PDB file of C-alpha atoms in Angstrom:
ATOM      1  CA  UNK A   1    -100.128 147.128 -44.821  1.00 57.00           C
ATOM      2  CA  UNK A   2    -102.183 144.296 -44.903  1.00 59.00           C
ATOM      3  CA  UNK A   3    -100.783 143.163 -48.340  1.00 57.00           C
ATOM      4  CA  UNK A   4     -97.477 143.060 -46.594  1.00 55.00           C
ATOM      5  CA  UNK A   5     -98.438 141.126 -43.612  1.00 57.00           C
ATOM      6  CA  UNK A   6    -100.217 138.407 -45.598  1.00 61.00           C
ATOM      7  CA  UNK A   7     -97.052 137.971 -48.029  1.00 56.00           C
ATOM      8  CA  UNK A   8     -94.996 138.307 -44.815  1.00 58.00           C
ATOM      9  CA  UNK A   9     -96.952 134.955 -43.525  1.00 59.00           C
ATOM     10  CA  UNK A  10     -97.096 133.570 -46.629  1.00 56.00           C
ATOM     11  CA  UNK A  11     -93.181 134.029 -46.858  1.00 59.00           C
ATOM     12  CA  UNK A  12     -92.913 133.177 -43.023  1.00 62.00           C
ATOM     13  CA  UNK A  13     -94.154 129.596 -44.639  1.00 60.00           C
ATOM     14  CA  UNK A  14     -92.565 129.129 -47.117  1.00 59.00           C
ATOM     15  CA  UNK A  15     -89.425 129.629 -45.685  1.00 57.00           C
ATOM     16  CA  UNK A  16     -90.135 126.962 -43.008  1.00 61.00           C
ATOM     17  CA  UNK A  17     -90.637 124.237 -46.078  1.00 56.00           C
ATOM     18  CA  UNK A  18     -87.529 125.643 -47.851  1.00 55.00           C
ATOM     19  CA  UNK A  19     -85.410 125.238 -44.277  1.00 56.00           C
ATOM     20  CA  UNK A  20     -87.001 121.363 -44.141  1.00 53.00           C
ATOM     21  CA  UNK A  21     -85.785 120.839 -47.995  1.00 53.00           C
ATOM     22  CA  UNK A  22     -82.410 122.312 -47.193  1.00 52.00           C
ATOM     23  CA  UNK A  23     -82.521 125.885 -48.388  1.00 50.00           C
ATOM     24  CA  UNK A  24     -81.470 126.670 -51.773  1.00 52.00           C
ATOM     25  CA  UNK A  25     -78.580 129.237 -53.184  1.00 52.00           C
ATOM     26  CA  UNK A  26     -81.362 132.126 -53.103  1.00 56.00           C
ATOM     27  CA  UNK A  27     -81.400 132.170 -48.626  1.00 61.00           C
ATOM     28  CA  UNK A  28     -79.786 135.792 -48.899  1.00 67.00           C
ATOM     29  CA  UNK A  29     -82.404 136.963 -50.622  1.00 80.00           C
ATOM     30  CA  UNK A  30     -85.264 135.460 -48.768  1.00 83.00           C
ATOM     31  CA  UNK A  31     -83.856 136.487 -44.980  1.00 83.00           C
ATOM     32  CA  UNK A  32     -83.549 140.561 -46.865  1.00 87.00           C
ATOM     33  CA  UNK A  33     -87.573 139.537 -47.466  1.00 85.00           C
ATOM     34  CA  UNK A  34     -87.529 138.159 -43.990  1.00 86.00           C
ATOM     35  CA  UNK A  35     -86.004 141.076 -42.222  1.00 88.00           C
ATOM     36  CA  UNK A  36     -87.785 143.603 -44.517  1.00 88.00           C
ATOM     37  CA  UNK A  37     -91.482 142.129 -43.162  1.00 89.00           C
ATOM     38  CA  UNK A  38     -90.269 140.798 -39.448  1.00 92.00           C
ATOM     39  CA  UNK A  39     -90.817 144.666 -38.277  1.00 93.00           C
ATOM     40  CA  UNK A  40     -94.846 145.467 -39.214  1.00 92.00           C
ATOM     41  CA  UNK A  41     -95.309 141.896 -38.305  1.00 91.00           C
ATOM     42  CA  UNK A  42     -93.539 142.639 -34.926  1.00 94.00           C
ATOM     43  CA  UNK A  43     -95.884 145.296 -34.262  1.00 95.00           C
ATOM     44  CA  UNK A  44     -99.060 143.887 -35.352  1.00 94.00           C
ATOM     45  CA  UNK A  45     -98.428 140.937 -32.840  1.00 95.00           C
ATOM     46  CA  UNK A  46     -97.831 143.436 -30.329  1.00 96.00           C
ATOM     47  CA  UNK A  47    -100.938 144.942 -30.716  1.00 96.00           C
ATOM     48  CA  UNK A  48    -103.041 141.655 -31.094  1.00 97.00           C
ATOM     49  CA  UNK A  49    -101.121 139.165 -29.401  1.00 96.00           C
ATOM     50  CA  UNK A  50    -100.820 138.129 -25.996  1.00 95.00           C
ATOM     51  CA  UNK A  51    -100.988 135.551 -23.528  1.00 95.00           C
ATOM     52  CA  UNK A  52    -102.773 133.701 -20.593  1.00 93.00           C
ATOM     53  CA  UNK A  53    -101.389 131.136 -18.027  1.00 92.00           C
ATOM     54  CA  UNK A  54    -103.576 128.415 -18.137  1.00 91.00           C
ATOM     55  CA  UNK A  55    -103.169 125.217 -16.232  1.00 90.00           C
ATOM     56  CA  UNK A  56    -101.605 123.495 -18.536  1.00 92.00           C
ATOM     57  CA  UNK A  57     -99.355 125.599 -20.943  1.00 94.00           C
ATOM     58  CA  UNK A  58     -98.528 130.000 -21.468  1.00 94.00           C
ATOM     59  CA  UNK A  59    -101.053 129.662 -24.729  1.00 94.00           C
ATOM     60  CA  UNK A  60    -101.028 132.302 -26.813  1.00 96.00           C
ATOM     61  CA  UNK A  61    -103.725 134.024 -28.497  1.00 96.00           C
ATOM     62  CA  UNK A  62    -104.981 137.198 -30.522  1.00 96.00           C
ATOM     63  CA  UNK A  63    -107.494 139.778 -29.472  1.00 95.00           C
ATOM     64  CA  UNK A  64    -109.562 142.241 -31.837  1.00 96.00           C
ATOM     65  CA  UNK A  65    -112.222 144.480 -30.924  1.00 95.00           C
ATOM     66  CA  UNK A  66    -114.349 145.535 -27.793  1.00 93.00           C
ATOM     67  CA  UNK A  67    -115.056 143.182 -24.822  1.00 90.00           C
ATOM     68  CA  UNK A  68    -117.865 144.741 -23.836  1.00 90.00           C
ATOM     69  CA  UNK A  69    -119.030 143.160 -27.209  1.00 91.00           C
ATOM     70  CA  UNK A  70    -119.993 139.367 -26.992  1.00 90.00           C
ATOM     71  CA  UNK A  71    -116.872 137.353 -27.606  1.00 89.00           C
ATOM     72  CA  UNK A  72    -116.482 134.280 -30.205  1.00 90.00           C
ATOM     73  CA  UNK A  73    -113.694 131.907 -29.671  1.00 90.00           C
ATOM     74  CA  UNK A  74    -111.505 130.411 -32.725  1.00 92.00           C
ATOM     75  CA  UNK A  75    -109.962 127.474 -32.541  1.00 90.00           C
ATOM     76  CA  UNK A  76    -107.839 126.926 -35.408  1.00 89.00           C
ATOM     77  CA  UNK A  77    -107.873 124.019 -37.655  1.00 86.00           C
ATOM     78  CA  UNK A  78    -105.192 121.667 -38.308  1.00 87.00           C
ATOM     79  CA  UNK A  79    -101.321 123.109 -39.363  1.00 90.00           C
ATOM     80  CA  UNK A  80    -102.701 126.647 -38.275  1.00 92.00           C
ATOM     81  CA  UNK A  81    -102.817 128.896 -35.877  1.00 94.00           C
ATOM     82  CA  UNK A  82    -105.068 132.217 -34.628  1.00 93.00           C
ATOM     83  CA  UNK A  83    -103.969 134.213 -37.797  1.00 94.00           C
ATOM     84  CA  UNK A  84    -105.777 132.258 -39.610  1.00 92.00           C
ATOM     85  CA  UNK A  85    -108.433 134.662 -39.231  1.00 91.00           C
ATOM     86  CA  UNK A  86    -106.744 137.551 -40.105  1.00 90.00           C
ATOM     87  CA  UNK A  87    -108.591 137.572 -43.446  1.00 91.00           C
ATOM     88  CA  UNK A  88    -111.860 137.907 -42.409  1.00 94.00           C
ATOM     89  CA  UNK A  89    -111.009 139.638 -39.012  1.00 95.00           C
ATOM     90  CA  UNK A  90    -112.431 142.945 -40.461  1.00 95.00           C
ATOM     91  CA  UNK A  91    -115.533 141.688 -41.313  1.00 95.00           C
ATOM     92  CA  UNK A  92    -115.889 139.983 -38.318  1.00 94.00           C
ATOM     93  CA  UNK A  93    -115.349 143.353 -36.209  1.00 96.00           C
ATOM     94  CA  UNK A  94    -118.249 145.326 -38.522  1.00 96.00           C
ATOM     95  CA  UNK A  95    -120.024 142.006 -36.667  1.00 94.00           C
ATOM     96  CA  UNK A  96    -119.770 144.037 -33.254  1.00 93.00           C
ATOM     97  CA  UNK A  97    -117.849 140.931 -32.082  1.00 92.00           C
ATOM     98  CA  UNK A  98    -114.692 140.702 -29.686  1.00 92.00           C
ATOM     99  CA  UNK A  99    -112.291 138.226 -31.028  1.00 93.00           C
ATOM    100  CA  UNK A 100    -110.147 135.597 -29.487  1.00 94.00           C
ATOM    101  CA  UNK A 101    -108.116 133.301 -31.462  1.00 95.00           C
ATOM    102  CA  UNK A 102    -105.889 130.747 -29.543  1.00 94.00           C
ATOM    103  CA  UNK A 103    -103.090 128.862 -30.483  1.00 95.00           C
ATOM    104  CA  UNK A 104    -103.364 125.715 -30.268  1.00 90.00           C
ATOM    105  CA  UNK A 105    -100.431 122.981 -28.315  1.00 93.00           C
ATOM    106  CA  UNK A 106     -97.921 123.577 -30.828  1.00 92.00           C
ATOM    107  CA  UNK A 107     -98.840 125.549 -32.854  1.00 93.00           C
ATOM    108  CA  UNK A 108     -98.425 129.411 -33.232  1.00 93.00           C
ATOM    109  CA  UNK A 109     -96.341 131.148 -30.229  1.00 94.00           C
ATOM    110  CA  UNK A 110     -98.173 127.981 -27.661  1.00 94.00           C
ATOM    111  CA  UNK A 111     -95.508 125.812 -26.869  1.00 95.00           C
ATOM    112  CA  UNK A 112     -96.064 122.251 -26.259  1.00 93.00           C
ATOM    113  CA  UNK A 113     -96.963 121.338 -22.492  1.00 92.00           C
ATOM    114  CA  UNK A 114     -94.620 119.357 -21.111  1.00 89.00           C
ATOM    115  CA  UNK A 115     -96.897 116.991 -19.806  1.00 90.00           C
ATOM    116  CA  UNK A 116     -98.944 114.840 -21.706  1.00 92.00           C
ATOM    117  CA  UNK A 117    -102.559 116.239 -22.637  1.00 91.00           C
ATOM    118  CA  UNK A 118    -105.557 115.774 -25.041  1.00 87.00           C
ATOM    119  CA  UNK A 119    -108.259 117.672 -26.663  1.00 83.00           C
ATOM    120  CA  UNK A 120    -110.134 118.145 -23.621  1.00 88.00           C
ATOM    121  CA  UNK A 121    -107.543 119.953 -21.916  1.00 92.00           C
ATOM    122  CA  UNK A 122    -107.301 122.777 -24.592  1.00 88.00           C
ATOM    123  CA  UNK A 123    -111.400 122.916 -23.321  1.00 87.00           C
ATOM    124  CA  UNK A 124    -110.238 123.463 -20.051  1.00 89.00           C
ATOM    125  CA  UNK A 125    -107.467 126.135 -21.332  1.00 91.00           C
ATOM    126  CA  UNK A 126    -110.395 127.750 -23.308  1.00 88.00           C
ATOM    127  CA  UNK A 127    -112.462 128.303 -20.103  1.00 86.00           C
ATOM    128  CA  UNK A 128    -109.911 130.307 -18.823  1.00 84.00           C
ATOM    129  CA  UNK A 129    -111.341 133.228 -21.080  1.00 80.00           C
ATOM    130  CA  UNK A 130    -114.586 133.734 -19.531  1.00 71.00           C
ATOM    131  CA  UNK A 131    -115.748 136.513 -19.972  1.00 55.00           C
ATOM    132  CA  UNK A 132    -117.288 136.403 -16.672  1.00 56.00           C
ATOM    133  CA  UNK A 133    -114.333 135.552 -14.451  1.00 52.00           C
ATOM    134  CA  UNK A 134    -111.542 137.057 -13.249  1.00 47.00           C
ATOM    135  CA  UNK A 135    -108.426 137.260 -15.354  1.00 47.00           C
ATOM    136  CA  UNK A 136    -104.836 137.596 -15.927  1.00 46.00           C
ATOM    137  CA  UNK A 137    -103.734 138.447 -19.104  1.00 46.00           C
ATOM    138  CA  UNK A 138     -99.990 138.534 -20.072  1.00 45.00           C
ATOM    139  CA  UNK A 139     -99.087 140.594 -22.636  1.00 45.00           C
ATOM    140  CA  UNK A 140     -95.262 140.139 -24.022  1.00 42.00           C
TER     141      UNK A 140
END
């Protein structure tokens, strides 16, 4: 399974370059790929994924492991998004860790606010997950 989901994110790419370079003769081929992986990718994301209503935008994010655990936040780097851990997620759990991996404006399933915001913002979002606060988490 995990083969499959990395190829199917790999492929998810890869078709996003090919649809900016106008896709070539091979496009049936790549949406049978595209529909093959779509489903265990469907259902990972609705086991990880979710979201919280911040102040400033719906951002999504993915979860692993047990809150009672202490929690490390990952912010993603540039042209990413919170799978980019999904490599290393199992080590990370064997860490006794619970996970949170946002999506950055933009990027991922976190749309772009419609007002204009910086960096420090997405600090403000982030503080929306403490641990020691009230929350509302929205799960879609």
């Amino acid at each position: 399974m995990r083969k499959n989901l990395i190829l199917f994110l790999c492929f998810i790419m890869y078709l996003s370059a090919q649809a900016q370079t106008n896709a070539s003769s091979d496009s049936i081929t790549q949406r049978e790929l595209y529909l093959n992986f779509k489903p265990e990718f469907e259902k990972y994301e609705k086991l990880h994924g979710k979201y919280i209503q911040t102040d400033n935008v719906n951002m999504h994010y993915l979860e692993w492991g047990d809150k009672k655990n202490p929690t490390l936040v990952w912010i993603h780097g540039t042209y990413s998004n919170g799978y980019e851990l999904y490599e290393i997620i199992d080590q990370l759990l064997k860490m006794n860790l619970h996970i949170i991996a946002i999506d950055y404006y933009g990027h991922g399933y976190t749309p772009i606010p419609q007002k204009n915001l910086s960096i420090y913002h997405v600090a403000d979002d982030i503080k929306c997950f403490d641990p020691y606060k009230p929350r509302v988490f929205l799960n879609f």
